[in-house]
CSV table of C-alpha atoms and ligand atoms in Angstrom, one decimal:
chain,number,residue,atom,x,y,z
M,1,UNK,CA,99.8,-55.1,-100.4
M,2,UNK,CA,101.5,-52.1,-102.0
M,3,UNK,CA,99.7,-49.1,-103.9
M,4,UNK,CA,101.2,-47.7,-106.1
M,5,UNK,CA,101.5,-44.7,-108.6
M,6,UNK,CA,98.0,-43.1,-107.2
M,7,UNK,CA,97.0,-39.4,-106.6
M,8,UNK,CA,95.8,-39.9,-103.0
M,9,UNK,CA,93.1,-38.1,-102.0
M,10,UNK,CA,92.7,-38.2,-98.1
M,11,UNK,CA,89.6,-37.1,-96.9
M,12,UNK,CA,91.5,-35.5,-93.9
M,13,UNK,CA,91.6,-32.2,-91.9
M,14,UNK,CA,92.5,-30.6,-94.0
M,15,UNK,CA,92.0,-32.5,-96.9
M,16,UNK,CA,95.2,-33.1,-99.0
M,17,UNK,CA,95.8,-34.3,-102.8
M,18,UNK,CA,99.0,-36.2,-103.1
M,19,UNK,CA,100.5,-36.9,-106.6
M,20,UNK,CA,102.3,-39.9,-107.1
M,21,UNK,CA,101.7,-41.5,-104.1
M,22,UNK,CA,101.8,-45.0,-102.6
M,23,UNK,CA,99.3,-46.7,-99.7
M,24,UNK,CA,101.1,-50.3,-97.8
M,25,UNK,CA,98.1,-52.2,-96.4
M,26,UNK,CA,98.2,-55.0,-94.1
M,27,UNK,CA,96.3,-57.1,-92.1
M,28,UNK,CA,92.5,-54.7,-93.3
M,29,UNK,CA,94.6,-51.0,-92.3
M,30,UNK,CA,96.5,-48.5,-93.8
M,31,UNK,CA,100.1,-49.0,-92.6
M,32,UNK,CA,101.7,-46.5,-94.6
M,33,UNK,CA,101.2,-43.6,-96.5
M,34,UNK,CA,104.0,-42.0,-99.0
M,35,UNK,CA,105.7,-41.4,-102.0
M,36,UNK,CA,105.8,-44.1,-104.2
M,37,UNK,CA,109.2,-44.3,-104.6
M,38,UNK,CA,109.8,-44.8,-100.7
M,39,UNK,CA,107.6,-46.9,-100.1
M,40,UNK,CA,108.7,-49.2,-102.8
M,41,UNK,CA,112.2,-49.4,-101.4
M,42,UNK,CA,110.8,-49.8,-98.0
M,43,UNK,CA,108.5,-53.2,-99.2
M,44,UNK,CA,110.7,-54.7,-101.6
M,45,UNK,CA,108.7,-58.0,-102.9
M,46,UNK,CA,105.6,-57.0,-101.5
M,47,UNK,CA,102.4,-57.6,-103.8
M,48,UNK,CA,101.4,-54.5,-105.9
M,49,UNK,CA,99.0,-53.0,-107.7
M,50,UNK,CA,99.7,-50.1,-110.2
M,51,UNK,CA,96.9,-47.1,-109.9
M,52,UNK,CA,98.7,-45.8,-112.8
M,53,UNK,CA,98.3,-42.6,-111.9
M,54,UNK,CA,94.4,-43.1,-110.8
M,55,UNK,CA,92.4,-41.2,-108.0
M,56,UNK,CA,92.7,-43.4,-104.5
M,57,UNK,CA,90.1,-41.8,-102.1
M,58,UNK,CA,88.0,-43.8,-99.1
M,59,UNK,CA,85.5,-45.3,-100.5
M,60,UNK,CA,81.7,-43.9,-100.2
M,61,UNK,CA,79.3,-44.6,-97.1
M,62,UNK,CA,75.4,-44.9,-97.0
M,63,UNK,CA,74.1,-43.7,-94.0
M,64,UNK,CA,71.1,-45.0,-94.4
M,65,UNK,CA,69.6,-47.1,-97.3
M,66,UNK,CA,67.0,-50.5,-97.4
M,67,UNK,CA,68.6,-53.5,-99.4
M,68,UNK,CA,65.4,-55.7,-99.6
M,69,UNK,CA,64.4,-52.7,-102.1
M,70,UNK,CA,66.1,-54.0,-104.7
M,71,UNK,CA,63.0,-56.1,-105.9
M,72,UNK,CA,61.1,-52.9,-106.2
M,73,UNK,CA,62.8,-51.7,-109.2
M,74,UNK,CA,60.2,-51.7,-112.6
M,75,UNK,CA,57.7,-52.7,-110.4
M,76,UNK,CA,54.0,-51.7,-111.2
M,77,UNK,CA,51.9,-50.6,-108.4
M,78,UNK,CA,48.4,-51.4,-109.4
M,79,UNK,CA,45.2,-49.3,-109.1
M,80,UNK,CA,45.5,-45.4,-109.0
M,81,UNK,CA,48.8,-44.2,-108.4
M,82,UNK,CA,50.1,-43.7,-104.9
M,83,UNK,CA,48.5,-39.5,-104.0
M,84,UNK,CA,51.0,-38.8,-101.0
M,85,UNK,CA,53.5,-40.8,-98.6
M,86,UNK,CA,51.2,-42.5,-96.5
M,87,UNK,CA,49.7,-44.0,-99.7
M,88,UNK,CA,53.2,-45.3,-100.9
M,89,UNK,CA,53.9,-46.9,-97.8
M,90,UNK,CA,50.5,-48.4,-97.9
M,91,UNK,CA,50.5,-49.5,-101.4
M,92,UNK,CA,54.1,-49.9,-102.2
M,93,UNK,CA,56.4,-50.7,-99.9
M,94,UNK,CA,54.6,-52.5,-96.3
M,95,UNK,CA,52.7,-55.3,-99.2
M,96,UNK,CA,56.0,-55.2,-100.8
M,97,UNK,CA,57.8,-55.8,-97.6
M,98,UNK,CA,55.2,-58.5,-96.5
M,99,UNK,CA,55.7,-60.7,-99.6
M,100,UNK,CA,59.6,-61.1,-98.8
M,101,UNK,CA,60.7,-64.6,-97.9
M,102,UNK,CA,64.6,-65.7,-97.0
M,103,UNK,CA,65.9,-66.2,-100.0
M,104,UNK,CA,64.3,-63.6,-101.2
M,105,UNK,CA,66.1,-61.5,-98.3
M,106,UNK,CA,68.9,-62.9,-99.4
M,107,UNK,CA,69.3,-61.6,-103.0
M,108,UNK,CA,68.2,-58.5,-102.6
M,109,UNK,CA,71.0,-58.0,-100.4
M,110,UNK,CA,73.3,-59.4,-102.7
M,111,UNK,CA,71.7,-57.5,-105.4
M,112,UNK,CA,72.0,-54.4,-103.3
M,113,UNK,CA,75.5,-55.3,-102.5
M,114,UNK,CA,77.1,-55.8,-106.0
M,115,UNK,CA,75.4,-52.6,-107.2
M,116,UNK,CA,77.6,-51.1,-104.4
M,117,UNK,CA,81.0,-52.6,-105.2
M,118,UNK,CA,80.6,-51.6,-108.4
M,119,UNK,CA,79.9,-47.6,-107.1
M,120,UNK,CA,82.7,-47.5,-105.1
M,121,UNK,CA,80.1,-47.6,-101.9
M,122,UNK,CA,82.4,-49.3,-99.1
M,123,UNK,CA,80.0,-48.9,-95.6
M,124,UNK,CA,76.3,-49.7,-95.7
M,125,UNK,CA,73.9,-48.6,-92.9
M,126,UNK,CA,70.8,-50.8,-93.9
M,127,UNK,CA,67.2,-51.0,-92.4
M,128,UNK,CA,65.6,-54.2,-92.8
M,129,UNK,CA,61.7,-55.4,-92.9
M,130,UNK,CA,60.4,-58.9,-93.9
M,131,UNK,CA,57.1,-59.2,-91.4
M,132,UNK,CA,56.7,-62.5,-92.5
M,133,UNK,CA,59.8,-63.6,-92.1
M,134,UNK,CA,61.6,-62.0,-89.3
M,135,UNK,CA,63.4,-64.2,-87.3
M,136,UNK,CA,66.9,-65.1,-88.6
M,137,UNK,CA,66.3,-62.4,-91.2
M,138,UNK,CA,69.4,-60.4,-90.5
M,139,UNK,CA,71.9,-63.2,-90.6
M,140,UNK,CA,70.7,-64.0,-93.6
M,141,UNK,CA,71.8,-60.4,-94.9
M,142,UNK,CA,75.1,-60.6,-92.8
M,143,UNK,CA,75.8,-63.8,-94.9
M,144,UNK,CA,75.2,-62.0,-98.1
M,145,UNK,CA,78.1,-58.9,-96.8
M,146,UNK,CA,79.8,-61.5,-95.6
M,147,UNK,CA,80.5,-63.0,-98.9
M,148,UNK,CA,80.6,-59.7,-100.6
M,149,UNK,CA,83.1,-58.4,-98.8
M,150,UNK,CA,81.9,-54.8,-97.7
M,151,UNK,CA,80.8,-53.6,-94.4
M,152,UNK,CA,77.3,-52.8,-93.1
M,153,UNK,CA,75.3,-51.9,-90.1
M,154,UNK,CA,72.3,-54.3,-89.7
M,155,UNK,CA,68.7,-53.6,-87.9
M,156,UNK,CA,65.5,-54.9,-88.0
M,157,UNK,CA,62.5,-52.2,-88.7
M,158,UNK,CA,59.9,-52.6,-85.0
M,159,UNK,CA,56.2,-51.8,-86.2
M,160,UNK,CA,53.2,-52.0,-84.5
M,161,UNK,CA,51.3,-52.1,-87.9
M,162,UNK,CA,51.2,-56.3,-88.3
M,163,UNK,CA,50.3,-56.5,-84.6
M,164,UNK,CA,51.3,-56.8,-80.8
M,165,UNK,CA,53.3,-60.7,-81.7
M,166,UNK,CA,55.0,-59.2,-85.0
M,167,UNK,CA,56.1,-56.0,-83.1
M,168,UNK,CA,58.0,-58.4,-80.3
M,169,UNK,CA,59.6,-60.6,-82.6
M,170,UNK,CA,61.0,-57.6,-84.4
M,171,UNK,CA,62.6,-56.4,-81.4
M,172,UNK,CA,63.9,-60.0,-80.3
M,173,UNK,CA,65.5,-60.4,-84.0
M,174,UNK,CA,67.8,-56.9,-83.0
M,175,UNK,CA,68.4,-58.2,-79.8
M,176,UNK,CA,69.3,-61.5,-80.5
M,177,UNK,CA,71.5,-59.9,-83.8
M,178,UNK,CA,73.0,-57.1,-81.5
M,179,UNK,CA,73.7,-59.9,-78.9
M,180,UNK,CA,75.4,-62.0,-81.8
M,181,UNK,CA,77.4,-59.2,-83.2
M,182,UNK,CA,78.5,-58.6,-79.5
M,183,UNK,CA,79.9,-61.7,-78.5
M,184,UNK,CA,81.4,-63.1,-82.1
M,185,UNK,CA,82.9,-61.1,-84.8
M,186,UNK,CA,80.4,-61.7,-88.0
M,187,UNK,CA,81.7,-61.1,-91.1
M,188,UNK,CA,85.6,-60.6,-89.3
M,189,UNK,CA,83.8,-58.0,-87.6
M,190,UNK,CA,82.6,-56.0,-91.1
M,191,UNK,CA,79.1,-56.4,-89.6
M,192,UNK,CA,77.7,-54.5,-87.0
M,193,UNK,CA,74.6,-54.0,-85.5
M,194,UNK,CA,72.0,-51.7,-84.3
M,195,UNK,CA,68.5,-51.3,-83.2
M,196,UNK,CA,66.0,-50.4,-85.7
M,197,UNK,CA,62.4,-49.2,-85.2
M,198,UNK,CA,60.3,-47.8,-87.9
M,199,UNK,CA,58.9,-44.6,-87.8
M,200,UNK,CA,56.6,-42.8,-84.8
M,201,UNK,CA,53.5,-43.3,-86.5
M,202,UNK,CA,53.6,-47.1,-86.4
M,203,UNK,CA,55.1,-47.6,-82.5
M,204,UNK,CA,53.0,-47.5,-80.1
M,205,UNK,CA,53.8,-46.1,-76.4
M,206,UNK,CA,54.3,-49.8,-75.2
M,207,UNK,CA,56.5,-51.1,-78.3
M,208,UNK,CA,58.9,-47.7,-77.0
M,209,UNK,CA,58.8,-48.3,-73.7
M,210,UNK,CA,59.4,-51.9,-74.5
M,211,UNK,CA,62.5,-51.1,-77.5
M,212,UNK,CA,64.1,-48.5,-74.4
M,213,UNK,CA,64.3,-50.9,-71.6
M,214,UNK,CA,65.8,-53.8,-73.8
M,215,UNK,CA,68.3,-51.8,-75.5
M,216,UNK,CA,71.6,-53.0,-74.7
M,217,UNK,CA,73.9,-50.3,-73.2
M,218,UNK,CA,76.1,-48.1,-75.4
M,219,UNK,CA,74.1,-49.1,-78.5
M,220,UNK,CA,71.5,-46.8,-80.7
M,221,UNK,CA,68.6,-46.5,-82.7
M,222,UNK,CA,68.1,-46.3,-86.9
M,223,UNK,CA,64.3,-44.8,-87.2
M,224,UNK,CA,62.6,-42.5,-89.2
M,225,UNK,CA,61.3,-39.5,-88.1
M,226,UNK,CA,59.4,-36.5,-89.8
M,227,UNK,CA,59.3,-37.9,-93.4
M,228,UNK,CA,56.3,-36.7,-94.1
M,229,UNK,CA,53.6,-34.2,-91.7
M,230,UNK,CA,51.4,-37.3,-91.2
M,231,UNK,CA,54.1,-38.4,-88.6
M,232,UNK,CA,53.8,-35.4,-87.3
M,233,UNK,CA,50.1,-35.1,-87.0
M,234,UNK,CA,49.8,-38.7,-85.3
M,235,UNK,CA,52.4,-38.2,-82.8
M,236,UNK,CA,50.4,-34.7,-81.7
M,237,UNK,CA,47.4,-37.0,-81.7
M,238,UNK,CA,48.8,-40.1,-79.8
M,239,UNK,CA,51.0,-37.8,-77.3
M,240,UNK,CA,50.1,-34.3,-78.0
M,241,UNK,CA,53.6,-33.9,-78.3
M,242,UNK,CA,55.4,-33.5,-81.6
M,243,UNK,CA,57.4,-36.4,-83.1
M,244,UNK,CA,60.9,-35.7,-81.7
M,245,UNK,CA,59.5,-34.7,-78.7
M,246,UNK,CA,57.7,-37.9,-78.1
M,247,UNK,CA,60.9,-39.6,-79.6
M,248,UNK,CA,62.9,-38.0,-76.4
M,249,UNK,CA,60.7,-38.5,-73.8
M,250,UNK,CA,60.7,-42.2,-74.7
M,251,UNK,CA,64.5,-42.5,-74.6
M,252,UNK,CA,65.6,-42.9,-78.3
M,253,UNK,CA,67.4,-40.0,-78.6
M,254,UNK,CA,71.1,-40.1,-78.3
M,255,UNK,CA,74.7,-39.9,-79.7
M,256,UNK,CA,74.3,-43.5,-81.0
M,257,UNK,CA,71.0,-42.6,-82.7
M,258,UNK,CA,70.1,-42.4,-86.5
M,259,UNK,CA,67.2,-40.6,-87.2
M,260,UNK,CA,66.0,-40.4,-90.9
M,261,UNK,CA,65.5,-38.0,-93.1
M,262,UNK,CA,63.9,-35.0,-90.3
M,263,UNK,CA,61.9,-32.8,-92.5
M,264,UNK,CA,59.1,-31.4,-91.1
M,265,UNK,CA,60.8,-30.8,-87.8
M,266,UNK,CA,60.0,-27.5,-85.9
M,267,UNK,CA,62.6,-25.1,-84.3
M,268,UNK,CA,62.7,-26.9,-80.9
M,269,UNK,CA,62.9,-30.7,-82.8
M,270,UNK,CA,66.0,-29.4,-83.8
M,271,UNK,CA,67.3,-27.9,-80.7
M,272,UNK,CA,66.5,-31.7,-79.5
M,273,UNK,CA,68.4,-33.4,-81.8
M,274,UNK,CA,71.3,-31.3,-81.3
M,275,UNK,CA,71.5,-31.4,-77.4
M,276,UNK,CA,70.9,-34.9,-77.9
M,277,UNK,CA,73.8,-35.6,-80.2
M,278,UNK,CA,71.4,-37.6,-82.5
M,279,UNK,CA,72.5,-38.7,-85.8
M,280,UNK,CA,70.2,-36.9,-88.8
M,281,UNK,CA,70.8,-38.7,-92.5
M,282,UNK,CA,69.1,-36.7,-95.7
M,283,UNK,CA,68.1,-38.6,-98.6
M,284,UNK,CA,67.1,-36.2,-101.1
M,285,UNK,CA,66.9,-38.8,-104.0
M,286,UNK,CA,64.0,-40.2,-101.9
M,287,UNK,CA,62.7,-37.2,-100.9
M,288,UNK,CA,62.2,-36.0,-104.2
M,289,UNK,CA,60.5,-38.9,-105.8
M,290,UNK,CA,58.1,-39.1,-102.5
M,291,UNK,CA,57.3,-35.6,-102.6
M,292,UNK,CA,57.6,-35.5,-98.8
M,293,UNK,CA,59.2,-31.8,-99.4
M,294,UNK,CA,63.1,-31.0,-98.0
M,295,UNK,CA,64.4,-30.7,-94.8
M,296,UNK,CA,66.1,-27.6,-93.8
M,297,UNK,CA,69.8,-29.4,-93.8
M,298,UNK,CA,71.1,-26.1,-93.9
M,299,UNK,CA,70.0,-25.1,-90.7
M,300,UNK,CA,70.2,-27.8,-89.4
M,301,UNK,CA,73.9,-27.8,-89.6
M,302,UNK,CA,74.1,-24.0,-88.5
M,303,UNK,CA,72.3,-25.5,-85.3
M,304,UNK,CA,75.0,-28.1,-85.0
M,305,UNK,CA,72.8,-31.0,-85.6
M,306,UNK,CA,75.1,-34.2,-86.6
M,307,UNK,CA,74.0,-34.7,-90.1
M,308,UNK,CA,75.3,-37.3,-92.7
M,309,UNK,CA,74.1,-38.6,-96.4
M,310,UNK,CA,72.0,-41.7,-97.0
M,311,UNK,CA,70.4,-42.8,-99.8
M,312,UNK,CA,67.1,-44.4,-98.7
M,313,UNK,CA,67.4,-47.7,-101.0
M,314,UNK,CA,67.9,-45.7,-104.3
M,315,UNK,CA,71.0,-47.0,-106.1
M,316,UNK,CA,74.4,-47.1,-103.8
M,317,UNK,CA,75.8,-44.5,-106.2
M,318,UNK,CA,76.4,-42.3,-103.1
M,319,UNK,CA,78.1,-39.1,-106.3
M,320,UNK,CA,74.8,-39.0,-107.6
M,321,UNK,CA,73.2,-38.1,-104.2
M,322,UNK,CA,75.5,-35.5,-103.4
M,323,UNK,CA,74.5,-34.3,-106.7
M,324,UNK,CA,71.0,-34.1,-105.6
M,325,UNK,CA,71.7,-32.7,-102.4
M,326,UNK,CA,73.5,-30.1,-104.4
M,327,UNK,CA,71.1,-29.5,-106.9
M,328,UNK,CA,67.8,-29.9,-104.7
M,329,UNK,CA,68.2,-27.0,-102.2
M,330,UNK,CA,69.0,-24.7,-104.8
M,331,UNK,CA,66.2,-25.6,-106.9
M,332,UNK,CA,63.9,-25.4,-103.4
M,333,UNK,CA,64.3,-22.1,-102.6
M,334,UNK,CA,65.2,-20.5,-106.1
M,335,UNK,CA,68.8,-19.7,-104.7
M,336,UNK,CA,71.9,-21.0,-106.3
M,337,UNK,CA,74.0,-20.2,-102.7
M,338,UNK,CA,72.0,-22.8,-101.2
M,339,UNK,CA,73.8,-26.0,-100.1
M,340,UNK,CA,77.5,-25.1,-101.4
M,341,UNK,CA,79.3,-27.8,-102.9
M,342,UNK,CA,81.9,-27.9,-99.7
M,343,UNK,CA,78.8,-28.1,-97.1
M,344,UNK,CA,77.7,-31.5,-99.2
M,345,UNK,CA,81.4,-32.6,-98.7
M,346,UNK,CA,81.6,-31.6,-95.1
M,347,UNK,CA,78.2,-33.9,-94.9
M,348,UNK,CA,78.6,-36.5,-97.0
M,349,UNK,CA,82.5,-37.1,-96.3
M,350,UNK,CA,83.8,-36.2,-93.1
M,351,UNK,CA,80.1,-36.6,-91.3
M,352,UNK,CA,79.0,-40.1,-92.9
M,353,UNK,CA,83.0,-41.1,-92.1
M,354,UNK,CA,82.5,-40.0,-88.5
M,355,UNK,CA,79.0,-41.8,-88.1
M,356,UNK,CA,80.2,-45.5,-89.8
M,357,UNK,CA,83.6,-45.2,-87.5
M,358,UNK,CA,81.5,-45.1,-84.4
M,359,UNK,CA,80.3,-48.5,-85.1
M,360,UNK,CA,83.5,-50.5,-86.3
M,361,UNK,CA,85.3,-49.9,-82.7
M,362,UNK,CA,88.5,-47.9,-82.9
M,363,UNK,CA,90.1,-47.3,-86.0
M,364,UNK,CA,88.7,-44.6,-89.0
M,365,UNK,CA,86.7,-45.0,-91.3
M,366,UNK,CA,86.6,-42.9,-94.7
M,367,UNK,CA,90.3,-41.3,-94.5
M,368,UNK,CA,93.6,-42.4,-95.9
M,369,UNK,CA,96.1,-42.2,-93.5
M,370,UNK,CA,98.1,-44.5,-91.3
M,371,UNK,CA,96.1,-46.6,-88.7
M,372,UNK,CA,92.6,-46.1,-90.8
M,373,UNK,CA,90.6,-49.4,-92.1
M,374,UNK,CA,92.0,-50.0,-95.9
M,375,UNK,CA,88.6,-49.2,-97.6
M,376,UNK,CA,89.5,-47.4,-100.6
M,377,UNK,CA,88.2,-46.6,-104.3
M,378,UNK,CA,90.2,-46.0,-107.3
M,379,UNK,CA,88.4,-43.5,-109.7
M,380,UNK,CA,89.8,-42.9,-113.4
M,381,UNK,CA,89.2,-39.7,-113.7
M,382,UNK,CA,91.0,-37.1,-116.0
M,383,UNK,CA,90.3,-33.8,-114.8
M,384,UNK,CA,90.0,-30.9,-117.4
M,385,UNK,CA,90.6,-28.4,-115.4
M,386,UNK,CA,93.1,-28.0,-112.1
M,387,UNK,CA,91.9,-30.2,-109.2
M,388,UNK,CA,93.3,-29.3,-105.7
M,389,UNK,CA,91.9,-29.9,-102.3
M,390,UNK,CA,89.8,-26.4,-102.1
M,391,UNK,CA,87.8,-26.9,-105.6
M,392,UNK,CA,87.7,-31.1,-105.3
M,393,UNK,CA,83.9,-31.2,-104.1
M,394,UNK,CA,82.7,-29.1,-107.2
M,395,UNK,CA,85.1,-31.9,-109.7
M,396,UNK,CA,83.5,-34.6,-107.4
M,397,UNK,CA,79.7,-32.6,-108.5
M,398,UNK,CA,80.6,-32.2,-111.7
M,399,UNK,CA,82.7,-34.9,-112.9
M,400,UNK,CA,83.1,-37.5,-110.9
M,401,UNK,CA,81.0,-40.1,-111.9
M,402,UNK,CA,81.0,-43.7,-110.6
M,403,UNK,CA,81.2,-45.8,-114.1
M,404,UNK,CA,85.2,-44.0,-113.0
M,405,UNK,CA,85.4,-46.7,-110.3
M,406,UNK,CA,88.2,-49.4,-111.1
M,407,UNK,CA,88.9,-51.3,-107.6
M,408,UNK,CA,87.0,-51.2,-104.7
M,409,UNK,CA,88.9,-52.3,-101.5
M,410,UNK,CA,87.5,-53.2,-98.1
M,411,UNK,CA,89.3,-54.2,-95.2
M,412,UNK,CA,92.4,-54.3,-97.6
M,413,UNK,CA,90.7,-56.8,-99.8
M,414,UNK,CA,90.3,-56.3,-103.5
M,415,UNK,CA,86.1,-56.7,-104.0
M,416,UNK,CA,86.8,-55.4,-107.6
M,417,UNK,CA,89.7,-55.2,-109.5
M,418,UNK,CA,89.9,-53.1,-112.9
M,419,UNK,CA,86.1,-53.3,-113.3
M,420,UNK,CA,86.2,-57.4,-113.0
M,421,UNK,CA,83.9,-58.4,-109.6
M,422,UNK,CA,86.1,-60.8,-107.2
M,423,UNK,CA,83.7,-61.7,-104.5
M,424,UNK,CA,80.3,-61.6,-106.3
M,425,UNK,CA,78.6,-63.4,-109.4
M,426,UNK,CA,76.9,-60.7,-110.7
M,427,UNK,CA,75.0,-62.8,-113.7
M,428,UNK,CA,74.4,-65.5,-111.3
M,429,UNK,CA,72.9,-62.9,-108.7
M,430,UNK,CA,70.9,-61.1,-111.0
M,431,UNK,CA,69.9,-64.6,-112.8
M,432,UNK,CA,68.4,-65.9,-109.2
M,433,UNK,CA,66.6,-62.2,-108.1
M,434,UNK,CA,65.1,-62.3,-111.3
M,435,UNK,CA,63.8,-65.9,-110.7
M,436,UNK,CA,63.2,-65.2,-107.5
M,437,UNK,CA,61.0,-61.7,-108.2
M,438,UNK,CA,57.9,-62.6,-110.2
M,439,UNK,CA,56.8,-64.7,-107.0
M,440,UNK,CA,57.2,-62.1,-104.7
M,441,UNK,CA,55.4,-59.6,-106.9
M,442,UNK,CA,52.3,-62.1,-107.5
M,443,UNK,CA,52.6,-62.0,-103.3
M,444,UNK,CA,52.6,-58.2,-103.5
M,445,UNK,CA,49.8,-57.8,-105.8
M,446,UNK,CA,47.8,-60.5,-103.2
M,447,UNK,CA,48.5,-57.6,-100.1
M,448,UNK,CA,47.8,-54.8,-102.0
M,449,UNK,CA,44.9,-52.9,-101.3
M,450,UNK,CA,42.9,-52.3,-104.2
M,451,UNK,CA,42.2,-48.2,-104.3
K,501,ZN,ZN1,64.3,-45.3,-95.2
């Protein structure tokens, strides 16, 4: 498949901006990359598409978001309203999380996963929890990207909070998945797997120990860490260590380790996460609407801590959380030099690019050149003002939205072409969640506890 007539942006070091450009894909990679004109001659016959003088850039990652979300939207949590973190996890998301059967796992994957295509969001890290239905709960999901098309890192969240015999099958469901993902390609290999745990404050010493010793070599964790003090507070009280300490002494620290959003960290956390290599993802979209406060990302990156941009379940519209990041900071500490527009691009870009490529073995993710996976976006977008490679990350801030997504391509597969969805019913899908949903919310409203 030939490209055509696009201004390519690359997302390489350093970033270029190539008018009239053309992109020859074959078997899921970038073969080529060139003038239109040349690459026409050289592919005569070939099947093309005409960008028609469109923006061609990688297409957006999430490094780290929840898909079984999706059947929380407009829904009412009853009694008084959630008064800090611990109370929304409490009251909002572990009965919400209870209620979810398979195919209700199902759809809100699906429902997650169209909402993606249609933002231009190519690469998914997800975290998954269904207590009461845990087993074969992540195939499920991999049938759903399987279908759609896109590409997605798959874990199962370990607790402690259901219990000793809920805690053990969570972590046989991410062996068994990682075991799966290791000896047959699932989804043509678009779906990957890691280990997922779910925050300090709900693992006990024996659930670490246990999650350390069975982890399979050269693979990671996806927890979260230090969203809010209280995790904090009960690691100093189980370990009288603080939460990354007590993360590190267990083992689940590392270069293949995603730890989320990292906000009330202390000085030496950080030094630990750095030495270690561990991943960090901010969410501030999340953050904000918790009220769990903001983690220092800034110094974090001065520290040399490996950060990259998630967006915690909140719509895969990755533009609109660099707009937060962008914005949030600022706000924050009443200083509009905080977070510059190229620090969210060196984040969000090149770090959540480098992050997703160390799971999908071997080629690049999230750069067009020759020898990267063909993801790609095509963005209509008319600049009103000179857009070059030093002031792109302020146009992407300030006008790039993602309604200016036309085509999405994964893998060199069209998922959407000129707005029209090729892989994915999105009436049907939204028909069946909404069928689906007023059961699961009745089930919610049964595990809800009533203060
Ligand atoms: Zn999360």
């Amino acid at each position: 498949m030939l490209i055509t007539n696009a201004r390519v942006i690359t997302w390489d070091k350093p970033n270029q901006i190539l008018d009239d450009h053309a992109v020859f894909v074959q078997s899921g990679m970038i073969r080529e990359l060139g003038p239109s004109t040349k690459l026409e001659n050289a592919h005569p016959g070939e099947e093309t598409i005409d960008a028609a003088g469109q923006y061609l850039l990688p297409g957006n990652i999430c490094a780290h978001t929840h898909f079984y979300s999706a059947f929380a939207r407009g829904m009412a949590i009853p009694g008084t309203p959630p008064r800090d973190f611990p109370a929304i996890l409490r009251k909002l998301w572990w009965p919400l999380d209870k209620s979810l059967g398979a195919e209700d796992i199902k759809a809100s994957a699906q429902a997650s996963l169209v909402d993606a295509i249609k933002h231009g969001t190519t690469t998914l890290i997800d975290h998954h929890a269904s207590p009461n239905s845990i087993n074969g709960s992540l195939d499920l999901i991999a049938d759903a990207v399987a279908e759609s098309g896109l590409r997605a890192v798959l874990c199962y969240e370990v607790t402690d909070r259901d219990g000793v015999d809920k805690a053990r099958a969570g972590i046989a469901e991410n062996l068994r998945f990682l075991n799966r993902c290791a000896s047959e390609p699932v989804a043509g290999g678009r779906v990957q797997a890691t280990f997922g745990l779910h925050a300090s404050l709900t693992l006990s010493d024996e659930t670490l120990t246990r999650c350390r010793e069975s982890l399979p070599a050269g693979k990671g964790f996806h927890i979260h860490a230090a969203e809010h003090e209280v995790d904090e507070y009960d690691s100093l009280q189980k370990s009288g260590t603080r939460v990354i300490d007590r993360l590190h002494q267990f083992g689940i620290l590392g270069p293949e380790t995603i730890v989320a959003h990292a906000i009330h960290v202390d000085a030496h956390e950080i030094k630990l996460l750095r030495e270690s290599g561990t991943w960090v993802t901010h969410q501030p979209r999340s953050n904000m609407n918790n009220g769990v406060g903001v983690a220092e990302i800034e110094s974090m990156w001065r520290a040399g801590v490996r950060l990259a941009l998630g967006n915690d379940g909140f719509s895969n519209a990755m533009w609109e959380e660099w707009k937060t990041a962008y914005l949030l900071h600022k706000a924050w500490h009443r200083d509009p030099r905080r977070m510059p527009g190229d620090l969210v691009a060196e984040i969000a870009a090149y770090r959540n690019a480098e992050l997703a490529s160390q799971f999908f073995g071997g080629p690049p993710l999230g750069v067009i050149s020759a020898g990267a996976y063909a993801d790609m976006i095509l963005v209509d977008y008319h600049p009103t003002t000179p857009l070059e490679a030093g002031n792109l990350p302020w146009h992407i801030l300030f006008g790039f939205h993602e309604s200016m997504v036309t085509s999405t391509i994964v893998n060199g597969s069209l998922l959407m072409h000129n707005r029209e969805l090729l892989t994915m019913d999105e009436a049907q899908i939204t028909a069946r969640a909404r069928e689906l949903v007023p059961a699961v919310w009745e089930r919610y409203r049964s595990f809800v506890p009533q203060d």
